[in-house]
Amino acid sequence: MGISTLDYGTFHMYITPWGISDAQSWGVQWINDHASVQKSSNKPVIIEEYGLTSSDRNSVYQAWWNAVLSSGLAGDQYWQAATTASGSGYNDGYGISPSDSLFPAVKAHSAAMKARS
């Protein structure tokens, strides 16, 4: 981030393939650590790709979104927006479609991020 021609930073977070057992607290700390870099570098940082495939993802995502909001992180983009159309699109297990129980929370988080700016 100390490179003068670098405009912003990004990071990913994939708890399961990384072998992390405590998705919620580890993820919140990972977000907060990157928000600290954002503040110290005075450049925006975005968690541009993250996902969780476990059954507790609704509560974990909510904790992560709360951390994004409270830390001041510039933004987040979950992996991946999915479709409910049969045979269309790719879903590697991380997909969130409009029929997913998590979708209303995605919309609420998006509104909260928009309201913050």
PDB file of N, CA and C in Angstrom, residues 55-111:
ATOM      1  N   SER A  55     -23.175 -24.435   6.952  1.00  0.00           N
ATOM      2  CA  SER A  55     -24.590 -24.209   7.265  1.00  0.00           C
ATOM      3  C   SER A  55     -24.821 -22.978   8.131  1.00  0.00           C
ATOM      4  N   ASP A  56     -23.797 -22.483   8.806  1.00  0.00           N
ATOM      5  CA  ASP A  56     -23.962 -21.312   9.673  1.00  0.00           C
ATOM      6  C   ASP A  56     -23.602 -20.008   8.961  1.00  0.00           C
ATOM      7  N   ARG A  57     -23.587 -20.028   7.642  1.00  0.00           N
ATOM      8  CA  ARG A  57     -23.122 -18.842   6.922  1.00  0.00           C
ATOM      9  C   ARG A  57     -23.998 -17.617   7.153  1.00  0.00           C
ATOM     10  N   ASN A  58     -25.289 -17.780   7.425  1.00  0.00           N
ATOM     11  CA  ASN A  58     -26.125 -16.605   7.674  1.00  0.00           C
ATOM     12  C   ASN A  58     -25.605 -15.794   8.861  1.00  0.00           C
ATOM     13  N   SER A  59     -25.335 -16.442   9.965  1.00  0.00           N
ATOM     14  CA  SER A  59     -24.850 -15.716  11.150  1.00  0.00           C
ATOM     15  C   SER A  59     -23.413 -15.240  10.962  1.00  0.00           C
ATOM     16  N   VAL A  60     -22.604 -16.029  10.285  1.00  0.00           N
ATOM     17  CA  VAL A  60     -21.211 -15.628  10.054  1.00  0.00           C
ATOM     18  C   VAL A  60     -21.149 -14.427   9.114  1.00  0.00           C
ATOM     19  N   TYR A  61     -21.898 -14.476   8.016  1.00  0.00           N
ATOM     20  CA  TYR A  61     -21.908 -13.339   7.104  1.00  0.00           C
ATOM     21  C   TYR A  61     -22.379 -12.085   7.825  1.00  0.00           C
ATOM     22  N   GLN A  62     -23.377 -12.209   8.676  1.00  0.00           N
ATOM     23  CA  GLN A  62     -23.859 -11.029   9.395  1.00  0.00           C
ATOM     24  C   GLN A  62     -22.753 -10.427  10.263  1.00  0.00           C
ATOM     25  N   ALA A  63     -21.996 -11.267  10.933  1.00  0.00           N
ATOM     26  CA  ALA A  63     -20.869 -10.779  11.747  1.00  0.00           C
ATOM     27  C   ALA A  63     -19.821 -10.108  10.865  1.00  0.00           C
ATOM     28  N   TRP A  64     -19.542 -10.709   9.723  1.00  0.00           N
ATOM     29  CA  TRP A  64     -18.567 -10.105   8.806  1.00  0.00           C
ATOM     30  C   TRP A  64     -19.071  -8.765   8.293  1.00  0.00           C
ATOM     31  N   TRP A  65     -20.342  -8.698   7.919  1.00  0.00           N
ATOM     32  CA  TRP A  65     -20.898  -7.439   7.414  1.00  0.00           C
ATOM     33  C   TRP A  65     -20.892  -6.359   8.493  1.00  0.00           C
ATOM     34  N   ASN A  66     -21.180  -6.747   9.715  1.00  0.00           N
ATOM     35  CA  ASN A  66     -21.104  -5.788  10.820  1.00  0.00           C
ATOM     36  C   ASN A  66     -19.679  -5.256  10.958  1.00  0.00           C
ATOM     37  N   ALA A  67     -18.693  -6.141  10.789  1.00  0.00           N
ATOM     38  CA  ALA A  67     -17.293  -5.716  10.874  1.00  0.00           C
ATOM     39  C   ALA A  67     -16.937  -4.770   9.728  1.00  0.00           C
ATOM     40  N   VAL A  68     -17.401  -5.064   8.527  1.00  0.00           N
ATOM     41  CA  VAL A  68     -17.152  -4.172   7.385  1.00  0.00           C
ATOM     42  C   VAL A  68     -17.722  -2.789   7.685  1.00  0.00           C
ATOM     43  N   LEU A  69     -18.945  -2.749   8.160  1.00  0.00           N
ATOM     44  CA  LEU A  69     -19.592  -1.469   8.460  1.00  0.00           C
ATOM     45  C   LEU A  69     -18.902  -0.717   9.591  1.00  0.00           C
ATOM     46  N   SER A  70     -18.642  -1.404  10.695  1.00  0.00           N
ATOM     47  CA  SER A  70     -18.087  -0.719  11.866  1.00  0.00           C
ATOM     48  C   SER A  70     -16.620  -0.345  11.693  1.00  0.00           C
ATOM     49  N   SER A  71     -15.893  -1.083  10.878  1.00  0.00           N
ATOM     50  CA  SER A  71     -14.464  -0.805  10.697  1.00  0.00           C
ATOM     51  C   SER A  71     -14.216   0.333   9.720  1.00  0.00           C
ATOM     52  N   GLY A  72     -15.213   0.634   8.895  1.00  0.00           N
ATOM     53  CA  GLY A  72     -15.037   1.662   7.883  1.00  0.00           C
ATOM     54  C   GLY A  72     -14.391   1.149   6.603  1.00  0.00           C
ATOM     55  N   LEU A  73     -14.243  -0.164   6.478  1.00  0.00           N
ATOM     56  CA  LEU A  73     -13.686  -0.726   5.256  1.00  0.00           C
ATOM     57  C   LEU A  73     -14.443  -0.159   4.058  1.00  0.00           C
ATOM     58  N   ALA A  74     -13.733   0.132   2.973  1.00  0.00           N
ATOM     59  CA  ALA A  74     -14.343   0.828   1.839  1.00  0.00           C
ATOM     60  C   ALA A  74     -15.478   0.052   1.181  1.00  0.00           C
ATOM     61  N   GLY A  75     -15.403  -1.266   1.177  1.00  0.00           N
ATOM     62  CA  GLY A  75     -16.473  -2.022   0.548  1.00  0.00           C
ATOM     63  C   GLY A  75     -16.235  -3.511   0.572  1.00  0.00           C
ATOM     64  N   ASP A  76     -17.245  -4.246   0.126  1.00  0.00           N
ATOM     65  CA  ASP A  76     -17.133  -5.702   0.052  1.00  0.00           C
ATOM     66  C   ASP A  76     -17.950  -6.226  -1.107  1.00  0.00           C
ATOM     67  N   GLN A  77     -17.495  -7.337  -1.665  1.00  0.00           N
ATOM     68  CA  GLN A  77     -18.168  -7.997  -2.774  1.00  0.00           C
ATOM     69  C   GLN A  77     -18.116  -9.498  -2.511  1.00  0.00           C
ATOM     70  N   TYR A  78     -19.243 -10.071  -2.092  1.00  0.00           N
ATOM     71  CA  TYR A  78     -19.247 -11.503  -1.788  1.00  0.00           C
ATOM     72  C   TYR A  78     -19.125 -12.326  -3.063  1.00  0.00           C
ATOM     73  N   TRP A  79     -18.653 -13.534  -2.912  1.00  0.00           N
ATOM     74  CA  TRP A  79     -18.608 -14.492  -4.021  1.00  0.00           C
ATOM     75  C   TRP A  79     -19.666 -15.523  -3.750  1.00  0.00           C
ATOM     76  N   GLN A  80     -20.641 -15.681  -4.465  1.00  0.00           N
ATOM     77  CA  GLN A  80     -20.947 -15.161  -5.762  1.00  0.00           C
ATOM     78  C   GLN A  80     -22.444 -14.958  -5.889  1.00  0.00           C
ATOM     79  N   ALA A  81     -22.825 -14.031  -6.739  1.00  0.00           N
ATOM     80  CA  ALA A  81     -24.237 -13.844  -7.055  1.00  0.00           C
ATOM     81  C   ALA A  81     -24.662 -15.003  -7.950  1.00  0.00           C
ATOM     82  N   ALA A  82     -25.717 -15.675  -7.579  1.00  0.00           N
ATOM     83  CA  ALA A  82     -26.176 -16.852  -8.321  1.00  0.00           C
ATOM     84  C   ALA A  82     -27.576 -16.613  -8.861  1.00  0.00           C
ATOM     85  N   THR A  83     -27.981 -17.487  -9.735  1.00  0.00           N
ATOM     86  CA  THR A  83     -29.310 -17.417 -10.319  1.00  0.00           C
ATOM     87  C   THR A  83     -30.098 -18.673  -9.936  1.00  0.00           C
ATOM     88  N   THR A  84     -31.386 -18.560  -9.983  1.00  0.00           N
ATOM     89  CA  THR A  84     -32.226 -19.723  -9.692  1.00  0.00           C
ATOM     90  C   THR A  84     -32.685 -20.412 -10.965  1.00  0.00           C
ATOM     91  N   ALA A  85     -32.328 -19.854 -12.114  1.00  0.00           N
ATOM     92  CA  ALA A  85     -32.736 -20.446 -13.393  1.00  0.00           C
ATOM     93  C   ALA A  85     -32.056 -21.801 -13.583  1.00  0.00           C
ATOM     94  N   SER A  86     -32.804 -22.780 -13.940  1.00  0.00           N
ATOM     95  CA  SER A  86     -32.292 -24.133 -14.106  1.00  0.00           C
ATOM     96  C   SER A  86     -31.245 -24.195 -15.214  1.00  0.00           C
ATOM     97  N   GLY A  87     -30.109 -24.770 -14.878  1.00  0.00           N
ATOM     98  CA  GLY A  87     -29.059 -24.981 -15.860  1.00  0.00           C
ATOM     99  C   GLY A  87     -28.293 -23.746 -16.259  1.00  0.00           C
ATOM    100  N   SER A  88     -28.529 -22.636 -15.590  1.00  0.00           N
ATOM    101  CA  SER A  88     -27.814 -21.422 -15.968  1.00  0.00           C
ATOM    102  C   SER A  88     -26.815 -21.040 -14.894  1.00  0.00           C
ATOM    103  N   GLY A  89     -25.705 -20.556 -15.330  1.00  0.00           N
ATOM    104  CA  GLY A  89     -24.707 -20.048 -14.413  1.00  0.00           C
ATOM    105  C   GLY A  89     -23.908 -21.130 -13.725  1.00  0.00           C
ATOM    106  N   TYR A  90     -22.917 -20.677 -13.038  1.00  0.00           N
ATOM    107  CA  TYR A  90     -21.997 -21.541 -12.321  1.00  0.00           C
ATOM    108  C   TYR A  90     -22.179 -21.286 -10.838  1.00  0.00           C
ATOM    109  N   ASN A  91     -22.269 -22.321 -10.051  1.00  0.00           N
ATOM    110  CA  ASN A  91     -22.356 -22.172  -8.603  1.00  0.00           C
ATOM    111  C   ASN A  91     -21.429 -23.190  -7.965  1.00  0.00           C
ATOM    112  N   ASP A  92     -20.386 -22.702  -7.357  1.00  0.00           N
ATOM    113  CA  ASP A  92     -19.393 -23.566  -6.725  1.00  0.00           C
ATOM    114  C   ASP A  92     -19.690 -23.804  -5.244  1.00  0.00           C
ATOM    115  N   GLY A  93     -20.923 -23.555  -4.832  1.00  0.00           N
ATOM    116  CA  GLY A  93     -21.304 -23.747  -3.439  1.00  0.00           C
ATOM    117  C   GLY A  93     -21.358 -22.457  -2.645  1.00  0.00           C
ATOM    118  N   TYR A  94     -20.804 -21.391  -3.196  1.00  0.00           N
ATOM    119  CA  TYR A  94     -20.803 -20.093  -2.521  1.00  0.00           C
ATOM    120  C   TYR A  94     -21.950 -19.200  -2.971  1.00  0.00           C
ATOM    121  N   GLY A  95     -22.685 -19.609  -3.983  1.00  0.00           N
ATOM    122  CA  GLY A  95     -23.693 -18.765  -4.600  1.00  0.00           C
ATOM    123  C   GLY A  95     -24.812 -18.349  -3.658  1.00  0.00           C
ATOM    124  N   ILE A  96     -25.272 -17.110  -3.839  1.00  0.00           N
ATOM    125  CA  ILE A  96     -26.426 -16.571  -3.131  1.00  0.00           C
ATOM    126  C   ILE A  96     -27.400 -16.083  -4.196  1.00  0.00           C
ATOM    127  N   SER A  97     -28.538 -16.743  -4.286  1.00  0.00           N
ATOM    128  CA  SER A  97     -29.545 -16.389  -5.288  1.00  0.00           C
ATOM    129  C   SER A  97     -30.714 -15.678  -4.601  1.00  0.00           C
ATOM    130  N   PRO A  98     -31.597 -15.068  -5.370  1.00  0.00           N
ATOM    131  CA  PRO A  98     -32.753 -14.393  -4.774  1.00  0.00           C
ATOM    132  C   PRO A  98     -33.637 -15.309  -3.931  1.00  0.00           C
ATOM    133  N   SER A  99     -33.604 -16.609  -4.179  1.00  0.00           N
ATOM    134  CA  SER A  99     -34.420 -17.532  -3.383  1.00  0.00           C
ATOM    135  C   SER A  99     -33.695 -18.044  -2.136  1.00  0.00           C
ATOM    136  N   ASP A 100     -32.447 -17.670  -1.972  1.00  0.00           N
ATOM    137  CA  ASP A 100     -31.643 -18.104  -0.829  1.00  0.00           C
ATOM    138  C   ASP A 100     -32.112 -17.386   0.445  1.00  0.00           C
ATOM    139  N   SER A 101     -32.102 -18.072   1.569  1.00  0.00           N
ATOM    140  CA  SER A 101     -32.505 -17.453   2.842  1.00  0.00           C
ATOM    141  C   SER A 101     -31.601 -16.286   3.233  1.00  0.00           C
ATOM    142  N   LEU A 102     -30.410 -16.231   2.676  1.00  0.00           N
ATOM    143  CA  LEU A 102     -29.459 -15.161   2.981  1.00  0.00           C
ATOM    144  C   LEU A 102     -29.708 -13.900   2.146  1.00  0.00           C
ATOM    145  N   PHE A 103     -30.460 -14.022   1.070  1.00  0.00           N
ATOM    146  CA  PHE A 103     -30.632 -12.904   0.136  1.00  0.00           C
ATOM    147  C   PHE A 103     -31.201 -11.634   0.781  1.00  0.00           C
ATOM    148  N   PRO A 104     -32.237 -11.707   1.633  1.00  0.00           N
ATOM    149  CA  PRO A 104     -32.722 -10.470   2.274  1.00  0.00           C
ATOM    150  C   PRO A 104     -31.629  -9.768   3.103  1.00  0.00           C
ATOM    151  N   ALA A 105     -30.772 -10.546   3.721  1.00  0.00           N
ATOM    152  CA  ALA A 105     -29.675  -9.952   4.496  1.00  0.00           C
ATOM    153  C   ALA A 105     -28.651  -9.291   3.578  1.00  0.00           C
ATOM    154  N   VAL A 106     -28.423  -9.867   2.397  1.00  0.00           N
ATOM    155  CA  VAL A 106     -27.538  -9.252   1.404  1.00  0.00           C
ATOM    156  C   VAL A 106     -28.088  -7.879   1.023  1.00  0.00           C
ATOM    157  N   LYS A 107     -29.382  -7.825   0.756  1.00  0.00           N
ATOM    158  CA  LYS A 107     -30.015  -6.558   0.394  1.00  0.00           C
ATOM    159  C   LYS A 107     -29.920  -5.539   1.530  1.00  0.00           C
ATOM    160  N   ALA A 108     -30.140  -5.987   2.749  1.00  0.00           N
ATOM    161  CA  ALA A 108     -30.053  -5.082   3.898  1.00  0.00           C
ATOM    162  C   ALA A 108     -28.626  -4.559   4.080  1.00  0.00           C
ATOM    163  N   HIS A 109     -27.645  -5.439   3.903  1.00  0.00           N
ATOM    164  CA  HIS A 109     -26.246  -5.006   4.013  1.00  0.00           C
ATOM    165  C   HIS A 109     -25.910  -3.995   2.920  1.00  0.00           C
ATOM    166  N   SER A 110     -26.373  -4.260   1.721  1.00  0.00           N
ATOM    167  CA  SER A 110     -26.130  -3.323   0.616  1.00  0.00           C
ATOM    168  C   SER A 110     -26.718  -1.958   0.917  1.00  0.00           C
ATOM    169  N   ALA A 111     -27.910  -1.936   1.459  1.00  0.00           N
ATOM    170  CA  ALA A 111     -28.559  -0.666   1.825  1.00  0.00           C
ATOM    171  C   ALA A 111     -27.783   0.040   2.923  1.00  0.00           C
TER     172      ALA A 111
END
